[in-house]
Coordinates of C-alpha atoms in Angstrom, one line a residue:
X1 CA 0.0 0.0 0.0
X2 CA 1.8 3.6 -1.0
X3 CA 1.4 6.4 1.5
X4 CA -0.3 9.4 0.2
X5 CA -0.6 13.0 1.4
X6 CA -2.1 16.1 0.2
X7 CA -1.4 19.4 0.7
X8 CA -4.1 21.9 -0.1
X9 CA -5.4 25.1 1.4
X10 CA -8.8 25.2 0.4
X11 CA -10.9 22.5 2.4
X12 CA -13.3 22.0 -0.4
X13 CA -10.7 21.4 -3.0
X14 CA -8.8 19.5 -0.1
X15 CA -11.4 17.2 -0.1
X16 CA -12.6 16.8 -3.0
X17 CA -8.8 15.3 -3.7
X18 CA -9.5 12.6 -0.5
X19 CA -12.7 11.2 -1.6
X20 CA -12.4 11.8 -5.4
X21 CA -12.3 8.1 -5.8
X22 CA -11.7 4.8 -3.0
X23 CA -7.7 5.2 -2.9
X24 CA -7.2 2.0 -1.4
X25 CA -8.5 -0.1 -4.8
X26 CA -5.4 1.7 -6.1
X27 CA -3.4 0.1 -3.4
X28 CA -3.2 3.8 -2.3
X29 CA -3.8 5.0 2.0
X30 CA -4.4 8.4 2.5
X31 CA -2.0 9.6 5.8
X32 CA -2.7 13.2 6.2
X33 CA -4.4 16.6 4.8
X34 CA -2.3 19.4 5.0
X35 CA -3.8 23.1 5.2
X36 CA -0.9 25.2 4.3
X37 CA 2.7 24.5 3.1
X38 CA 4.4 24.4 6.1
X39 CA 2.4 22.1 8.2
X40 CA 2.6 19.7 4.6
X41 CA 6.6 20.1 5.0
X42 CA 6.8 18.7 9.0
X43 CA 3.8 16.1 8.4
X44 CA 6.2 15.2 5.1
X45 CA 9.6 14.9 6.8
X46 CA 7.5 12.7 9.7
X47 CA 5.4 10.5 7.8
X48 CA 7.3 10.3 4.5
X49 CA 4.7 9.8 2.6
X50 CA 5.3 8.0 -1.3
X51 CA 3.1 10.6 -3.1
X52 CA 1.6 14.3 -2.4
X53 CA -0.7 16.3 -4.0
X54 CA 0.6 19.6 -4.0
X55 CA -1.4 22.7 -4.5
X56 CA 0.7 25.5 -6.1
X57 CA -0.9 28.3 -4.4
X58 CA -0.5 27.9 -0.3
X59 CA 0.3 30.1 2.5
X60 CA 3.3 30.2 4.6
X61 CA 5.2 28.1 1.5
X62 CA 4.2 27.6 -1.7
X63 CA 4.1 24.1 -3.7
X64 CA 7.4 24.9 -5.8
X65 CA 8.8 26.0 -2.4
X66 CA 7.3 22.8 -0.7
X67 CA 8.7 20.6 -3.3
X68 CA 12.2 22.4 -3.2
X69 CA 12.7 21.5 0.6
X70 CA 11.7 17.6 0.4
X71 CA 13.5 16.7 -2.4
X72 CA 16.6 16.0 -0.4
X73 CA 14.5 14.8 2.3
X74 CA 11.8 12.3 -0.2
X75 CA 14.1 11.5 -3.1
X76 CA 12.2 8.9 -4.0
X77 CA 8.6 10.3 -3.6
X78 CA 5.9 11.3 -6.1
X79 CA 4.5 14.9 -6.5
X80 CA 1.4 16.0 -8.4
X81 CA 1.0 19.0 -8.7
X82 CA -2.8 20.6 -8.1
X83 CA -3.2 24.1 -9.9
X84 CA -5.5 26.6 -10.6
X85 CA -2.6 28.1 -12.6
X86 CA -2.7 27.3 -15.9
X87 CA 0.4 29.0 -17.1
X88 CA 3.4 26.9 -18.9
X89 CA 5.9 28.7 -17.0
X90 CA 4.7 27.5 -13.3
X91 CA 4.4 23.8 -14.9
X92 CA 7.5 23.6 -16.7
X93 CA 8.7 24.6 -13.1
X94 CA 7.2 22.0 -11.5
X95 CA 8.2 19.4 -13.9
X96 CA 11.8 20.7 -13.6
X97 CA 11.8 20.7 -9.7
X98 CA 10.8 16.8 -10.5
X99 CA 6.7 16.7 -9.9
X100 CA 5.8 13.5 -11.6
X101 CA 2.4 15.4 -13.6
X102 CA 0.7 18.8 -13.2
X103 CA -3.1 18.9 -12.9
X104 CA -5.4 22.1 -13.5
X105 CA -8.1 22.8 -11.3
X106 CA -10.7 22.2 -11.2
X107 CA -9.8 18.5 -11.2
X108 CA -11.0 16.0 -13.5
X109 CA -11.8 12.7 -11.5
X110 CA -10.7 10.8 -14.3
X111 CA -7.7 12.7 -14.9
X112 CA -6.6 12.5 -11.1
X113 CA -7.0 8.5 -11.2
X114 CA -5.1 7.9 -14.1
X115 CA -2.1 10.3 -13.2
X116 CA -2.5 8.2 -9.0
X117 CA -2.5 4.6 -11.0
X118 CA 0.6 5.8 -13.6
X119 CA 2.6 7.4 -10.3
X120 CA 1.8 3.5 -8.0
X121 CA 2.9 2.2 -11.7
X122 CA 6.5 3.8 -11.6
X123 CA 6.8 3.7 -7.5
X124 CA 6.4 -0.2 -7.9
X125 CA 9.1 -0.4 -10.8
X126 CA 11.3 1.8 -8.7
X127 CA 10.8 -0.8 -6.0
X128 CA 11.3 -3.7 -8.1
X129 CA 14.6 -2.2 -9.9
X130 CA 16.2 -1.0 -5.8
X131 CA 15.3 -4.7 -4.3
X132 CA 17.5 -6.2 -7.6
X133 CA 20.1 -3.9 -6.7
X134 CA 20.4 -4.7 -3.3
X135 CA 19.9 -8.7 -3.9
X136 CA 22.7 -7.8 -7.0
X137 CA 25.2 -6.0 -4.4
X138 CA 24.1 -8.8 -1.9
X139 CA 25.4 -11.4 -4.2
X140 CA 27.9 -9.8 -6.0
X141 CA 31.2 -11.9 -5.1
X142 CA 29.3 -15.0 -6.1
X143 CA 28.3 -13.6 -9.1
X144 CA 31.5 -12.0 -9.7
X145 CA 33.7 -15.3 -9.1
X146 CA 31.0 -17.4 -11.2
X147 CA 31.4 -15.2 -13.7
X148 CA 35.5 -15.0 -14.1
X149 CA 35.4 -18.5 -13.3
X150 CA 33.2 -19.0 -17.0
X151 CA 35.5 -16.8 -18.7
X152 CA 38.7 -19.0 -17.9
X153 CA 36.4 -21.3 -20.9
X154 CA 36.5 -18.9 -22.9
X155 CA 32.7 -19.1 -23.1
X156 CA 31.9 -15.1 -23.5
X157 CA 31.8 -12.6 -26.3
X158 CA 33.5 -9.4 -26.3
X159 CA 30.2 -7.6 -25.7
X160 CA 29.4 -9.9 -22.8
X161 CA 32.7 -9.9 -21.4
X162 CA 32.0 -6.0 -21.1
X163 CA 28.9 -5.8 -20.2
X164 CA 29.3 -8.2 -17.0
X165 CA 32.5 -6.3 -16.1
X166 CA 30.5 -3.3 -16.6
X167 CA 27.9 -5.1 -14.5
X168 CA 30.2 -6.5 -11.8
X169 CA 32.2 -3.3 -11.4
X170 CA 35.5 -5.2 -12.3
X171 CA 38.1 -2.5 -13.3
X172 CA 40.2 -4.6 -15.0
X173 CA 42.2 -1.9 -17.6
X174 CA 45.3 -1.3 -19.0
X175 CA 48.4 -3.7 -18.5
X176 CA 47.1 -6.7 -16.3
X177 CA 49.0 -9.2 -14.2
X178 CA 47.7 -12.6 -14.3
X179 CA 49.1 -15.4 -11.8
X180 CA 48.0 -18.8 -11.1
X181 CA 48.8 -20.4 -7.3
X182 CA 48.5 -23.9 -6.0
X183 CA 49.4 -25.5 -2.7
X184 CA 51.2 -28.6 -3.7
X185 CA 49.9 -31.4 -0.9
X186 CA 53.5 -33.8 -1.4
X187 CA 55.5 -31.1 0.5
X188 CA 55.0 -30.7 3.6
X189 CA 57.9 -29.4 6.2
X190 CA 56.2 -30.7 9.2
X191 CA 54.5 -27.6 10.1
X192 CA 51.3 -27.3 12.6
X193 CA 48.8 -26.8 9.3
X194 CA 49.5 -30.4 7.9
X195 CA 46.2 -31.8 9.0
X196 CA 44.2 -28.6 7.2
X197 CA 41.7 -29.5 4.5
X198 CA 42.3 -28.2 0.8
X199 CA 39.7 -25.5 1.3
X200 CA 41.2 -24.4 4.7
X201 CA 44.4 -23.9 3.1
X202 CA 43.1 -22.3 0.2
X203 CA 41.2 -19.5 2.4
X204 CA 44.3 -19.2 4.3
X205 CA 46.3 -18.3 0.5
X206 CA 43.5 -16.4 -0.6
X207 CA 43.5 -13.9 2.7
X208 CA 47.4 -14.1 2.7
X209 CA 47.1 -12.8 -0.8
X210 CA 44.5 -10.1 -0.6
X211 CA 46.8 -8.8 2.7
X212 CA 49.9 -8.6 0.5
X213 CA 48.1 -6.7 -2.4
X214 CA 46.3 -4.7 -0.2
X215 CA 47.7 -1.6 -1.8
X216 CA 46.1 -2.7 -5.3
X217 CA 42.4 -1.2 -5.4
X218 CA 41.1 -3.5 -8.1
X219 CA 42.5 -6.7 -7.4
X220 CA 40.4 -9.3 -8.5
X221 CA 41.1 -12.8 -7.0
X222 CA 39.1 -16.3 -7.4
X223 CA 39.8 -19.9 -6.9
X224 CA 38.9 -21.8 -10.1
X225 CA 37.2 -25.3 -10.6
X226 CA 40.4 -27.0 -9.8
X227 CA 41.6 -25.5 -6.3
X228 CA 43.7 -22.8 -8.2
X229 CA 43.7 -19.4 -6.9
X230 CA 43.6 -16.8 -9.8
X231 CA 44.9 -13.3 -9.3
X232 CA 44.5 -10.4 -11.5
X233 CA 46.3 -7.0 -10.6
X234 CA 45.2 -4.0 -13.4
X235 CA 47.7 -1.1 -13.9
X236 CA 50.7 -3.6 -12.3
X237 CA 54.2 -3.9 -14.2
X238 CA 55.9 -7.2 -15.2
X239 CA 58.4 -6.3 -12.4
X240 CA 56.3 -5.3 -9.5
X241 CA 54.4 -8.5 -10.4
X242 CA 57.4 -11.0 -10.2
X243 CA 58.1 -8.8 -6.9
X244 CA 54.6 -9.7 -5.2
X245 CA 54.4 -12.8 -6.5
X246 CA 58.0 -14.1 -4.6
X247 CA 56.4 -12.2 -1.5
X248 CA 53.2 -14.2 -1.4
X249 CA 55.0 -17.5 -2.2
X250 CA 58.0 -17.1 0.3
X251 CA 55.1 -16.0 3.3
X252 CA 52.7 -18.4 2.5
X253 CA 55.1 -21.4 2.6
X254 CA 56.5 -20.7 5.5
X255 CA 53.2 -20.2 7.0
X256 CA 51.3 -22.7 5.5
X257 CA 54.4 -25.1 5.4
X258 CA 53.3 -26.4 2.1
X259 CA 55.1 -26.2 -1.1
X260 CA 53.3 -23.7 -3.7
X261 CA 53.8 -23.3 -7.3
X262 CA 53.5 -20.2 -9.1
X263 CA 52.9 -18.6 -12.3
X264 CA 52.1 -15.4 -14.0
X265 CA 52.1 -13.3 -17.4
X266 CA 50.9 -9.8 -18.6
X267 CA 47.8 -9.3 -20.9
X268 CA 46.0 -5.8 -22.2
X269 CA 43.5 -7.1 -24.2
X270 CA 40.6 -9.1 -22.2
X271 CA 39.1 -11.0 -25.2
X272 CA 43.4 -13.2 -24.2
X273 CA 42.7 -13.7 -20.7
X274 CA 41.4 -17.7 -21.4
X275 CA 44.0 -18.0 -23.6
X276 CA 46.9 -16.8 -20.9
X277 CA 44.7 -18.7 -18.2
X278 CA 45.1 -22.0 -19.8
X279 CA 48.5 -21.2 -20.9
X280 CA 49.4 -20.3 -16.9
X281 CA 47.4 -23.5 -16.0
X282 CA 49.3 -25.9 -18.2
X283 CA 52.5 -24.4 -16.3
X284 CA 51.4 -25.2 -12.5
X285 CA 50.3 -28.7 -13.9
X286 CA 53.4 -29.6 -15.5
X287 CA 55.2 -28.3 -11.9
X288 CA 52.9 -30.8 -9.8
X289 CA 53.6 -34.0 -11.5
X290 CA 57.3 -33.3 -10.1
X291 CA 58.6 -35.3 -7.6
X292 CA 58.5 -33.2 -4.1
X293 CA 62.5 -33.2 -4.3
X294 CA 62.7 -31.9 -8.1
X295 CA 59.5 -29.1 -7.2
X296 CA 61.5 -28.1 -4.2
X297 CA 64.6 -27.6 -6.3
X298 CA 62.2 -26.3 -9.1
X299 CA 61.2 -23.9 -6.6
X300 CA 63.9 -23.0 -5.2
X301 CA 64.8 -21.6 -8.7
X302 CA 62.0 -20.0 -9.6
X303 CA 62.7 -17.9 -6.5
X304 CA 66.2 -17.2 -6.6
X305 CA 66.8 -17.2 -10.2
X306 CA 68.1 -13.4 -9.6
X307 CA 71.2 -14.2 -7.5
X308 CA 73.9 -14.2 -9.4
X309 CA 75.6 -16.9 -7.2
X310 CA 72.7 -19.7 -7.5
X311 CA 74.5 -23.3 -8.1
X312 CA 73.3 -26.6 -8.3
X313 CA 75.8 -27.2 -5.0
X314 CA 73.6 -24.6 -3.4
X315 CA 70.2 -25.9 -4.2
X316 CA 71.3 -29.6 -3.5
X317 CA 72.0 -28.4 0.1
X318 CA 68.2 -27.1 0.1
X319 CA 66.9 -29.7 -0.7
X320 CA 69.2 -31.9 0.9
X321 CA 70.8 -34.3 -1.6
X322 CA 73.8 -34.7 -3.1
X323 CA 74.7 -32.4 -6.1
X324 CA 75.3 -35.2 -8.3
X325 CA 71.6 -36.9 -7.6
X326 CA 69.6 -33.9 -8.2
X327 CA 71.0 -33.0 -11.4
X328 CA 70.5 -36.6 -12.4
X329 CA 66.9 -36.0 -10.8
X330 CA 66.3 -32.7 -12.7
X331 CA 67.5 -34.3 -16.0
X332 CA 65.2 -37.2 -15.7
X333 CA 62.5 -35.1 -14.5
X334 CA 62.5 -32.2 -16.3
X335 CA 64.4 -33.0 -19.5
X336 CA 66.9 -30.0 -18.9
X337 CA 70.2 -29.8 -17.0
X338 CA 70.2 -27.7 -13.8
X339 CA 72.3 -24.9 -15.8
X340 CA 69.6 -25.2 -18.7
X341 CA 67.1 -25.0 -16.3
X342 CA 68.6 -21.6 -14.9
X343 CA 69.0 -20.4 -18.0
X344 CA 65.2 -20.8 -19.4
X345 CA 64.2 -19.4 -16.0
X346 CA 66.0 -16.3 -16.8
X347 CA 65.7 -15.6 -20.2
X348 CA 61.7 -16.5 -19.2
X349 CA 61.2 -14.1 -17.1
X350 CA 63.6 -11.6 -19.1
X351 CA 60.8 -11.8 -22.1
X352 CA 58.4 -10.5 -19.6
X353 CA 60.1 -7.6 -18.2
X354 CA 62.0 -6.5 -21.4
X355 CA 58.1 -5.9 -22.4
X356 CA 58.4 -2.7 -20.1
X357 CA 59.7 0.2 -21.9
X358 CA 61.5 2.2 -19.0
X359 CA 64.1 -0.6 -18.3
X360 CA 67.2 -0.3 -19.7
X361 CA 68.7 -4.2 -21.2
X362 CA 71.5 -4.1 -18.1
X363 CA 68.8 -3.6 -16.1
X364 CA 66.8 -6.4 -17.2
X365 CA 69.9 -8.4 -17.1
X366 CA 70.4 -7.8 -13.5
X367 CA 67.0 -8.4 -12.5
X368 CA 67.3 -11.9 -14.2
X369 CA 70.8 -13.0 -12.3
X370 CA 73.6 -12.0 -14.8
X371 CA 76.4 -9.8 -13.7
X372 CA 77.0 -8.6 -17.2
X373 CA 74.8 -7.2 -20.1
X374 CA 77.2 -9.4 -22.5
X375 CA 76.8 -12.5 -21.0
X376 CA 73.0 -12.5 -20.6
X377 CA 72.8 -11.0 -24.3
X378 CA 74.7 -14.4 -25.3
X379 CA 72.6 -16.3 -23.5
X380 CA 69.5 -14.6 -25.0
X381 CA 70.1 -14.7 -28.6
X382 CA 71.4 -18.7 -27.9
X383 CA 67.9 -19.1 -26.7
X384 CA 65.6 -16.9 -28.8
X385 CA 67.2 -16.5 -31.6
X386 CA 67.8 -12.8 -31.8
X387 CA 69.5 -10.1 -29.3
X388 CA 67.5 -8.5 -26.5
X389 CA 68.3 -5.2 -28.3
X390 CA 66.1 -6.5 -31.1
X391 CA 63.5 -8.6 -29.7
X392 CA 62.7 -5.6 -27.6
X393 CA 62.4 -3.3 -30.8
X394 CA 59.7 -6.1 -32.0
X395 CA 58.1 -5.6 -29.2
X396 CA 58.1 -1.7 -29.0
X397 CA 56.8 -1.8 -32.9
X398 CA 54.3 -4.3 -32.3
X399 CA 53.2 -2.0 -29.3

């Protein structure tokens, strides 16, 4: 039932409004009569009713004063105006102040019903479209992760992909960092979590990963259909990603005292997000079916690829073998020698950050282990093909 109330000096005219037909067949209650504008502003603000009829001419404060002062108070209410004015400039007014219609006195019966029904007409589609919003907002992490969850398949059109993001308020624009984690369950250092279940652990990485990116507004992170925990980081370099990425892996290790393999690339253009998803997913795979000694080592690597000093001696005493059985290991295992290994690591993630136009190729080179430009530029054309200097060019051009 909407709440009316009318505000009109003249008693007769006052009502006439009230009884001009059974209100409540139009699912409408009648609160309160108002005899000048004042009293219809406090009985307003009080009751707050969903329509008024407002009579242009009343003492103390007109109608177009009255609806002035309860805008900001009734934003969602109806006014109709009543008039014996029948001028366009106090009805284009009206209609600019926001009354919903403006009626001439005297006041057709008819009229009067059809503007009430119109006005319970727009008040219920107002209601309908605010308790969508709120069950929308409600439901909006479900929704959101459902939905990027659908999109690792690849599943959506351009248009669709927009329109959800536009939708799910994800601000996902400009340069993007995508990385892929898992919690591997075959290592396991012996810490007090060793009896959590998969999705314990998993909430424990997700909320250890939203702390660390805490200073990124627009994160977006989800756990796929396969226990892997997606993160998305818009406006983040290649460098600042690798950065964050080592943070979360070294704290979440030692807190979770699991092992935890990690990948991540850079995409701009949404319609390649399934493609780099599958291409990052492929990449944790291929680390699980390692042994827990080779991941360890693998590991290992992946984080300290950057020292210059990294040697099979030292990451045999990490993992606590002999230097001679884990390069036999890593051969078997991974098809590579532990220097090859390095190497592909390296010039790896050197592709990624040579991508970023304000580092310099020493720079790179240093970020990726080598203590000289030359001898990472040897190792980079052996590998790709071409020099840094001109892979990077490619890049710029393609750009």
């Amino acid at each position: 039932m909407w709440e009316l109330l009318i505000a009109e000096d003249e008693t007769t005219i006052r009502k006439g409004l009230r009884f001009a037909a059974d209100w409540e067949d139009y699912s409408v209650h009648v609160i309160g009569e108002a005899e000048d504008g004042e009293m219809a502003l406090d009985m307003a603000i009080e009751l707050k009713p969903d329509i008024l009829f407002i009579d242009i001419n009343m003492p103390f404060l007109n109608g177009l004063e009255l609806m002035e002062q309860l805008r900001k108070n009734l934003p969602d209410a109806i006014f109709i105006v009543i008039s014996g004015y029948d001028e366009f400039g106090y009805a284009q007014q009206a209609i600019k102040m926001g009354a919903f219609d403006y009626i001439i006195k005297p006041v057709n019966k008819d009229e009067l019903i059809k503007t009430v029904k119109r006005a319970t007409e727009h008040l219920e589609k107002n209601s309908r479209s605010k308790r969508l919003a709120q069950q929308l907002e409600g439901n909006k992490p479900l929704l959101k992760e459902k939905f990027l969850q659908n999109w690792c398949s690849g599943s959506f059109t351009e248009e669709e992909v927009h329109e959800q993001c536009q939708l799910l308020e994800l601000k996902l624009e400009g340069h993007i960092g995508m990385s892929v984690f898992k919690v591997v369950r075959g290592i396991d250092d012996g810490g007090a979590e060793r009896y959590w279940s998969d999705s314990l652990i998993n909430f424990s990485l997700k909320n250890i990963i939203k702390h660390i990116l805490n200073a990124y507004p627009n994160v977006e992170l989800f756990e796929d259909h396969s226990g892997n925990i997606v993160v998305l980081i818009p406006g983040v370099n290649m460098e600042q990603l690798l950065t964050q990425n080592r943070e979360i892996k070294d704290y979440a290790e030692k807190f979770l005292g699991k092992g935890i393999v990690c990948a991540e690339n850079m995409f701009h253009d949404l319609l390649a997000f399934p493609k780099q998803y599958t291409e990052l997913i492929t990449e944790v795979k291929t680390s699980k079916s390692l042994s827990p000694m080779v991941l360890l080592a693998k590991n290992y690597i992946d984080q300290h690829y950057d020292e210059h000093s990294i040697s099979l001696k030292e990451v045999a005493a990490i993992v606590q073998v002999s230097p001679t059985y884990l390069s036999k290991q890593i051969k078997n295992e991974l098809g590579v020698s532990f220097i090859h290994y390095l190497t592909k690591v390296r010039i790896n993630k050197a592709l990624l950050l040579i991508k970023d136009p304000y580092l310099k190729i020493y720079e790179v080179a240093d970020m990726v282990g080598y203590s000289t430009q030359h001898y990472f530029c040897s190792a980079f054309k052996k590998m790709i093909g071409i020099s840094p200097m001109v892979y990077k060019s490619g890049v710029k051009s393609n750009d």
